[in-house]
Coordinates of C-alpha atoms in Angstrom, one line a residue:
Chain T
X1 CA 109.3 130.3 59.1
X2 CA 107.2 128.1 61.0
X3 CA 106.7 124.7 61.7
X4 CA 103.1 123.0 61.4
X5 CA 104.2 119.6 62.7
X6 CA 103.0 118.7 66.2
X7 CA 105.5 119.8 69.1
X8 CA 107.5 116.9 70.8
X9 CA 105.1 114.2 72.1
X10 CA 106.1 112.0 74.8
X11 CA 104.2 108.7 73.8
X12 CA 106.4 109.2 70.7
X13 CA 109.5 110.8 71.2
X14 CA 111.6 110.3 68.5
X15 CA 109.1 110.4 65.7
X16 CA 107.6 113.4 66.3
X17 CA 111.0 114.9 67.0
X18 CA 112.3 113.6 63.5
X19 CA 109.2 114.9 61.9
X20 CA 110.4 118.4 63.2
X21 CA 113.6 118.0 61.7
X22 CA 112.3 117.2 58.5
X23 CA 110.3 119.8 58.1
X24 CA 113.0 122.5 59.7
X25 CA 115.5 121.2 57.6
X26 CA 113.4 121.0 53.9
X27 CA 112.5 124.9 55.0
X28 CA 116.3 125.6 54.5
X29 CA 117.8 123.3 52.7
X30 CA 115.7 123.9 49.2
X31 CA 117.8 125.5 47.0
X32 CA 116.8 128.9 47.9
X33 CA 118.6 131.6 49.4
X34 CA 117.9 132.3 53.1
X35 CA 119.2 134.5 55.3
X36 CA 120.7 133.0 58.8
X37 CA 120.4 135.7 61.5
X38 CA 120.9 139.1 60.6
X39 CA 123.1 138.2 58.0
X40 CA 122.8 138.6 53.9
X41 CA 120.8 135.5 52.5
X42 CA 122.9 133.0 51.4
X43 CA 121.8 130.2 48.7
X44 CA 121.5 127.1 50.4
X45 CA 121.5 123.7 48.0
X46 CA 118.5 121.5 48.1
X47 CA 119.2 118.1 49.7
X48 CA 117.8 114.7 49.9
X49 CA 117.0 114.3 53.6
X50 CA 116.6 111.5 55.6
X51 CA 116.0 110.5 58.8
X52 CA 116.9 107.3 61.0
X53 CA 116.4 104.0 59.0
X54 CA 114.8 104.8 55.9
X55 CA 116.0 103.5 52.9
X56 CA 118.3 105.9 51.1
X57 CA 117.4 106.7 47.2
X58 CA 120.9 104.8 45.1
X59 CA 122.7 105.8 43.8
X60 CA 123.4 108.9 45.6
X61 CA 123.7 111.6 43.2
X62 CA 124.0 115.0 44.6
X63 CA 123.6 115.7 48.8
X64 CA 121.6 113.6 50.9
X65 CA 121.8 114.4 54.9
X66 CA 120.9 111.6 57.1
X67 CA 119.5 112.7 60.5
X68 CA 119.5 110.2 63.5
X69 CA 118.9 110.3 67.1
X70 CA 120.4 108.7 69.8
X71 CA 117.5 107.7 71.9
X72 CA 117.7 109.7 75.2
X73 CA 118.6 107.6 78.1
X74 CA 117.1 109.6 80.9
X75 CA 113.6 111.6 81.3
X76 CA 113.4 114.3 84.1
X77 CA 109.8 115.1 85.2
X78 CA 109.1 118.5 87.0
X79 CA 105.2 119.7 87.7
X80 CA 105.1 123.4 86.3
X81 CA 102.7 125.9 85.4
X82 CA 102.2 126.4 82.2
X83 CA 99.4 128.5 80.8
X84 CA 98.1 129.3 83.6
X85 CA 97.9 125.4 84.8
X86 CA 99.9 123.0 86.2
X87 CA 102.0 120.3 84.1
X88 CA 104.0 117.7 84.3
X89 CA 106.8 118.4 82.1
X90 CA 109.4 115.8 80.8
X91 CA 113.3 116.9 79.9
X92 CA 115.4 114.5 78.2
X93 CA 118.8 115.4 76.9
X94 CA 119.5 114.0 73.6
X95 CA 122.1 113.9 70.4
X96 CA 121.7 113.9 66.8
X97 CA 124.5 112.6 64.5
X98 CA 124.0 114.5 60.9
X99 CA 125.9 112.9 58.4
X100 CA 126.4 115.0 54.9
X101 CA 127.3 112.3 51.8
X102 CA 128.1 114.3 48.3
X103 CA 128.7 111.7 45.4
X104 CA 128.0 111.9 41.7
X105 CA 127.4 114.7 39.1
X106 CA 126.8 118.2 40.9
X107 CA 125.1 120.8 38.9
X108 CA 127.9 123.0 39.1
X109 CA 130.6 120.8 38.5
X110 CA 132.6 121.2 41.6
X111 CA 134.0 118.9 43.7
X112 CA 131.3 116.6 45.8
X113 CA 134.1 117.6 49.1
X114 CA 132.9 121.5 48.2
X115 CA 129.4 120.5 48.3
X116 CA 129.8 118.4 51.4
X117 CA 131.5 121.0 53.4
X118 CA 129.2 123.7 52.1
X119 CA 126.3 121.8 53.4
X120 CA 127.7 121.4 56.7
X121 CA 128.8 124.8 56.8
X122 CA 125.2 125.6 56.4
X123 CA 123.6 123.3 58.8
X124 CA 126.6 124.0 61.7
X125 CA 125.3 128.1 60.8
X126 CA 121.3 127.8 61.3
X127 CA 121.8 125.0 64.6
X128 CA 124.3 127.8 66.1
X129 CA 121.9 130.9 65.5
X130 CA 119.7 131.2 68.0
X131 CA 117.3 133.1 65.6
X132 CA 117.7 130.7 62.7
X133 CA 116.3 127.7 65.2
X134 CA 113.8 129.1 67.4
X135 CA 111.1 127.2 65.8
X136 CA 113.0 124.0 67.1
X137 CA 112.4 125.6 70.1
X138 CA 108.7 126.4 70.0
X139 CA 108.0 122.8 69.6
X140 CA 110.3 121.4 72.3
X141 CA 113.9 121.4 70.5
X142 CA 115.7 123.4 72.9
X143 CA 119.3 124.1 73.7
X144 CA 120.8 122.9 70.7
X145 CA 124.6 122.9 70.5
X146 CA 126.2 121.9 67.3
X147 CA 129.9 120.7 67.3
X148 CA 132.2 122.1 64.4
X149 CA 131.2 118.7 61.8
X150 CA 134.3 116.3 60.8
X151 CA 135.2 115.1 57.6
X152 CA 135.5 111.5 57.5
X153 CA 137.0 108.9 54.7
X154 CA 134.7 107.1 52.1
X155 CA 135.5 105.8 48.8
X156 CA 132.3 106.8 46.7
X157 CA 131.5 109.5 49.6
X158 CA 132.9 112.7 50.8
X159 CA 131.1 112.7 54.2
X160 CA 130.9 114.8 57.0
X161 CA 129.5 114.1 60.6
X162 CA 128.2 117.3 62.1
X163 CA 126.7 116.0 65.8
X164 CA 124.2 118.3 68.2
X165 CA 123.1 118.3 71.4
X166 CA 119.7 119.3 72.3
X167 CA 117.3 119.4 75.3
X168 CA 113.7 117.8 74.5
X169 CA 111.0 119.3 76.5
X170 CA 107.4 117.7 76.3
X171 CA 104.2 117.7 78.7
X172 CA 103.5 114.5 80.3
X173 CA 100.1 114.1 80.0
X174 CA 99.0 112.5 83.4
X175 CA 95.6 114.1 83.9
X176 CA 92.2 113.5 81.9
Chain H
X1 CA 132.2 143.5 120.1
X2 CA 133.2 141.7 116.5
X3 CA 133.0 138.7 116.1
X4 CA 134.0 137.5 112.9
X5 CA 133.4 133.3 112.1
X6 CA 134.5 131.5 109.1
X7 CA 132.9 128.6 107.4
X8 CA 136.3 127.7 105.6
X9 CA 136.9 124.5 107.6
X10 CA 133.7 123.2 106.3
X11 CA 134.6 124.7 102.8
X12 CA 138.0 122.9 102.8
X13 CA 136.7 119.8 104.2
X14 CA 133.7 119.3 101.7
X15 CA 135.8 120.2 98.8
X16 CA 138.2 117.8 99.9
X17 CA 135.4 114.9 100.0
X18 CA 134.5 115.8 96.2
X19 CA 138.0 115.3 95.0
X20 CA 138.3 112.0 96.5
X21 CA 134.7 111.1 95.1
X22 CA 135.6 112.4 91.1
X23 CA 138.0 109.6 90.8
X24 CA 135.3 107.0 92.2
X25 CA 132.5 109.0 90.2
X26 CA 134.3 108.5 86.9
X27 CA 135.6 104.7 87.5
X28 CA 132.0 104.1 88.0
X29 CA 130.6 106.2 85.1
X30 CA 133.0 104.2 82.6
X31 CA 131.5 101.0 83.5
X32 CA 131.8 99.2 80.3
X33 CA 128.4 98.0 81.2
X34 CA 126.5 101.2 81.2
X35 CA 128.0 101.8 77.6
X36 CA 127.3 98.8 76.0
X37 CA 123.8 99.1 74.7
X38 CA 124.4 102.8 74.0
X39 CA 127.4 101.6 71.5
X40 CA 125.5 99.1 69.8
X41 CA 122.5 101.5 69.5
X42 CA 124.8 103.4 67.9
X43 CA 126.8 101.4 65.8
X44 CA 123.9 100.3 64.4
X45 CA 122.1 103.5 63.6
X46 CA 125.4 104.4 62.2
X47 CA 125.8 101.5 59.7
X48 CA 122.2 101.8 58.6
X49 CA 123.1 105.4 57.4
X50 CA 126.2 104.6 55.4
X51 CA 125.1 101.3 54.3
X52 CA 124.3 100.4 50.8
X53 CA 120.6 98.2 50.9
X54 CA 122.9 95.2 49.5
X55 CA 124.8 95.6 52.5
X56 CA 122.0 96.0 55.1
X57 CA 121.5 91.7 56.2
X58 CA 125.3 92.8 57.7
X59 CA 124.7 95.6 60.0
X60 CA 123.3 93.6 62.8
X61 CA 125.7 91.1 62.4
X62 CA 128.7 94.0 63.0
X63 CA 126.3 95.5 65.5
X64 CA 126.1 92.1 68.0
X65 CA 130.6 92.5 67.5
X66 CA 130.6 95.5 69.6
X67 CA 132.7 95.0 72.7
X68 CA 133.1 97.0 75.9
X69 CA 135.4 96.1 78.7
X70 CA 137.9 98.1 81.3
X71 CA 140.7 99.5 79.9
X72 CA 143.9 100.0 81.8
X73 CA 142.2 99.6 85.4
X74 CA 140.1 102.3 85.0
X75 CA 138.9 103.3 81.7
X76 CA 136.2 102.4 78.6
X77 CA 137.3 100.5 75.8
X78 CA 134.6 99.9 73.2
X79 CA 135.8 97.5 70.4
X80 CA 134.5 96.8 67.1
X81 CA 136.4 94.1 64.8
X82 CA 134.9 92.8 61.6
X83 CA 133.0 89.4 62.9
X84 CA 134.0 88.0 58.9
X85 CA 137.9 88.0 59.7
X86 CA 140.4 88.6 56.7
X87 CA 141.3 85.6 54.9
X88 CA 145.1 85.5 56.1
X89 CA 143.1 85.4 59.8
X90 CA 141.6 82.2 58.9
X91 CA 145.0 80.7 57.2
X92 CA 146.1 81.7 60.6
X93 CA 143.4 79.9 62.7
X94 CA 143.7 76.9 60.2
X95 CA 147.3 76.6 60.9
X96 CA 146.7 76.6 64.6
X97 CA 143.6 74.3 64.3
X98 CA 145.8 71.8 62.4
X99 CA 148.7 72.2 64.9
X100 CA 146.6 71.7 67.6
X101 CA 144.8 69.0 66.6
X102 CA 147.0 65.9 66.8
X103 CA 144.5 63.7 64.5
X104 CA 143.1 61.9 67.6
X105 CA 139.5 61.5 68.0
X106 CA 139.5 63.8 71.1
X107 CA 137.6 67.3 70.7
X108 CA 137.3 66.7 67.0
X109 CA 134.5 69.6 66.4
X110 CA 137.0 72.3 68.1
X111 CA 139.4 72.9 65.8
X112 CA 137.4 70.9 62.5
X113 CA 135.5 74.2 61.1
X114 CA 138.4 76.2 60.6
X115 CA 140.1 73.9 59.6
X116 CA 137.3 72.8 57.1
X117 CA 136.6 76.0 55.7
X118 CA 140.3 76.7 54.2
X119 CA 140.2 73.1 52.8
X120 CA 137.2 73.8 50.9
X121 CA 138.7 77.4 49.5
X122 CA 142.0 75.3 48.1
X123 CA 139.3 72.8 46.7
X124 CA 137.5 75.6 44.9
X125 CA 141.1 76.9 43.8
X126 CA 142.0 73.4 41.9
X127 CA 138.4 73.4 40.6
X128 CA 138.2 76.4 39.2
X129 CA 139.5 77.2 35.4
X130 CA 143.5 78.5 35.3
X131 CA 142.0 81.7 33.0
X132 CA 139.7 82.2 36.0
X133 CA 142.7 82.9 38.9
X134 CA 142.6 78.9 39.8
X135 CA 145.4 76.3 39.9
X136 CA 148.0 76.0 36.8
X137 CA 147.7 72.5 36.7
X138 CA 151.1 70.7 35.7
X139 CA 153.0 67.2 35.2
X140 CA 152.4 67.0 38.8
X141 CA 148.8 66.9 39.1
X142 CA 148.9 64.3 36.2
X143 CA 146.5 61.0 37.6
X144 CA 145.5 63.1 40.7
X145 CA 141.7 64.0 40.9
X146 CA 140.7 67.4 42.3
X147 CA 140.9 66.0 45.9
X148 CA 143.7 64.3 46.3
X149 CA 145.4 67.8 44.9
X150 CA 143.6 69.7 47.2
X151 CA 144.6 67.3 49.9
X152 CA 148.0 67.6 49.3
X153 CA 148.0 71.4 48.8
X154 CA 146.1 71.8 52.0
X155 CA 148.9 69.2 53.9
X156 CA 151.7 71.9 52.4
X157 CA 149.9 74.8 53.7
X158 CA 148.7 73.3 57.3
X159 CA 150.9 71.2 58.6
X160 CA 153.2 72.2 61.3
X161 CA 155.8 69.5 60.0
X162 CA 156.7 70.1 56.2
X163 CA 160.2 70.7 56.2
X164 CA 162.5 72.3 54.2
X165 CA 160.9 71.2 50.8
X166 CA 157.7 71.8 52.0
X167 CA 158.5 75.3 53.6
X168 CA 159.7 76.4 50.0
X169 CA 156.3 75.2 48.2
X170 CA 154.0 76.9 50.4
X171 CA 155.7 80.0 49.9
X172 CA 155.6 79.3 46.5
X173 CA 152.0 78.1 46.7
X174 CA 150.9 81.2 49.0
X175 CA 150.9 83.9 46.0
X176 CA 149.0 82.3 43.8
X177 CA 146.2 81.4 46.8
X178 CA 146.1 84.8 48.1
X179 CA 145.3 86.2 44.8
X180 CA 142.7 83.7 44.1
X181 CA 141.1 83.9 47.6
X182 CA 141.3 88.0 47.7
X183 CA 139.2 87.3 44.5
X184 CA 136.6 85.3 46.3
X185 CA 136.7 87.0 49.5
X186 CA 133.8 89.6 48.6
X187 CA 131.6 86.9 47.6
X188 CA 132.9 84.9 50.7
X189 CA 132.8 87.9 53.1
X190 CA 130.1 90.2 51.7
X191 CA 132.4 93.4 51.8
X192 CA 135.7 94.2 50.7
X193 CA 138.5 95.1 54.0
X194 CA 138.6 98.3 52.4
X195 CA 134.5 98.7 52.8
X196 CA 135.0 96.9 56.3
X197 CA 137.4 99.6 57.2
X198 CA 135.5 102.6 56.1
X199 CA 132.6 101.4 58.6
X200 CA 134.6 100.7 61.5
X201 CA 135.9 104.3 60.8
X202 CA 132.5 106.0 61.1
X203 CA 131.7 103.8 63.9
X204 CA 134.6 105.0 65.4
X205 CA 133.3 108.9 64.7
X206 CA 130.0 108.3 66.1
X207 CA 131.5 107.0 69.2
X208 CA 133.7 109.6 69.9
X209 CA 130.6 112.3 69.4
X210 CA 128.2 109.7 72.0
X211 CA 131.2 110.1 74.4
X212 CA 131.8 113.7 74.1
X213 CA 128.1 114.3 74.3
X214 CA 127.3 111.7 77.6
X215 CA 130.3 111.4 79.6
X216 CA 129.7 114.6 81.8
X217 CA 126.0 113.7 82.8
X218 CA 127.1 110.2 83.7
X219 CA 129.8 111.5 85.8
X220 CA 127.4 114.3 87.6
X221 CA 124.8 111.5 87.8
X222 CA 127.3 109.2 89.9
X223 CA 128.3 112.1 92.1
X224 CA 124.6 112.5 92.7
X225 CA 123.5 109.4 93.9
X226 CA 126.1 109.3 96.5
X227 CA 124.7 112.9 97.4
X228 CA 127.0 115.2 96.1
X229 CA 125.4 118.2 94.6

């Protein structure tokens, strides 16, 4: 797979870096089977994605994952060489909280917990393989570190919170 | 000739200078004000997600509640209460607010909102219909316009000084109001507690992640500026 959205920009951090996510995440999460790794494929359910504040479809039916990031709240700046010139490069460590709601009719029948868990099962799997990420990476995602997800209590909801940390990395475009 | 040196003077002595700085490193890095912002940010982003669009106008309202403040001479406490307190809270602050206020003229305004407010539910309550959860109405109320009952009710529930007689009708009374008031307390309140619950809970989540996830890099970062690698 690979990603045709623009890499990390630094005049727009967290768009362009939730424009990544979306279209990472609708790669796997389309109801076809994908392998993580080396490993066998494994079917992977189609969700309703999200990101940040948009509006989310009601009622839920099914599983939605809402992406947001915590806004990073310091930018290193190092002059490198890259490509053969020299570049101001920004790091900024960041988090993203991914929340996984299951409510309503699933196409199976099972239990909206199942589905829930499954999802985050999946999404805990591709964030940990290196493989499975590295277009993240290509673009400026780096160093992502997923923590095991936890299941919290919602009436209508079973919902999980799966949260990552990541490294963005992004030229600083000083020059002309 | 060997000579053999040893740097392990300097060794002890700078590794003695960073275990005296961790402590200060930390104190500093849980400054509730360096946290603040951060929890808001992200008990705001959180609500957004689990919140219905009928719930939305309420998110910045829970979002401003956020709290931070030093906990136990040393630590981070970051608070969230519901800012629309349980009706049994405002029964509570009425009570007070009545007690309080001795009926003079002075500071008037204080205590007259709370007090107000629980007035005007038992008003509603004798207004509203007995097949609708409002007041049975009996020989009692016989002569008595809607005010003057809610007047009196309001005098058994407030006052500080009802005796015996009066003790054993508000705890008569106080069944029948909580029902009717739990009824009106969505409409009143926007959210039921249980819906208030669930999102101080995932507030609670995403705090514990933001802490897991920053806490390190704010403690190297104060060990840094006062030069310590």
């Amino acid at each position: 797979m690979s990603l045709s959205s623009p890499s990390v920009n630094a005049n727009e951090i967290e768009s362009s870096t939730l424009k990544l996510w979306h279209e990472w995440l609708g790669l796997w999460f389309n109801g076809a089977s994908h392998a993580i790794g080396g490993s066998a494929a494994v079917a992977f359910p189609a969700l309703t994605l999200r990101f940040g504040q948009s509006e989310a479809p009601q009622p839920v039916d099914g599983v939605m994952l809402t992406v947001v990031m915590l806004s990073p709240s310091v930018v290193t700046r190092k002059w490198e060489v890259v490509g053969g010139t020299r570049q101001e490069m920004g790091q900024a460590p960041v988090q993203f909280q991914c929340w996984i709601r299951a409510a309503g009719k699933m196409s199976d029948g099972a239990d909206p917990q199942w589905h829930a868990a499954r999802a985050a099962d999946l999404l805990f799997a591709i964030l940990a393989n290196s493989s499975s990420h590295h277009d993240l990476v290509q673009k400026g995602i780096m160093r992502l570190q997923p923590r095991p997800h936890e299941s919290l209590v919602e009436r209508n909801y079973a919902t999980r919170l799966l949260a990552v940390r990541a490294v963005l990395r992004f030229p600083i475009l000083s020059q002309t | 000739m060997i000579t053999i040196s040893s740097n392990l003077s300097k060794v002890i002595s700078q590794v003695t200078a960073v275990r005296e700085e961790v402590p200060r490193a930390v104190t500093r890095a849980l400054s509730p004000a360096k946290w603040m912002e951060r929890a808001r940010e992200v008990a705001e982003k959180t609500l957004f997600v689990v919140a219905r669009p009928d719930e939305f106008d309420f998110v910045r309202e829970f979002a401003r509640a956020v709290t931070a403040s030093v906990w136990q001479g040393g630590g981070l406490l970051l608070r969230l209460k519901s800012p629309r307190p349980e009706l049994r809270q405002v029964l509570q602050q009425a009570q007070a607010a009545r007690a309080a206020s001795d009926g003079s003229s002075a500071e008037p305004l204080l205590f007259q909102k709370t007090v107000l407010e629980f007035e005007d539910l038992i008003l509603q309550w004798v207004q509203t219909p007995e097949a609708e959860g409002g007041k049975r109405r009996d020989a009692r109320d016989e002569g008595k316009t809607d005010e003057e009952i809610a007047q009196l009710i309001s005098y058994i529930m407030l006052s500080p000084n009802v005796g015996e007689t009066g003790l054993r009708a508000r705890s008569a009374l106080l069944p029948h109001l909580v029902a009717f008031l739990q009824q009106r307390e969505q409409a009143r309140v926007g959210m039921t507690p249980e819906r208030i619950d669930e999102w101080l809970r995932m507030v609670l989540a995403a705090w514990r992640e933001m802490v897991r996830a920053e806490i390190t890099a704010r403690i190297r970062a104060e060990l840094k500026a006062k030069k310590f690698p």
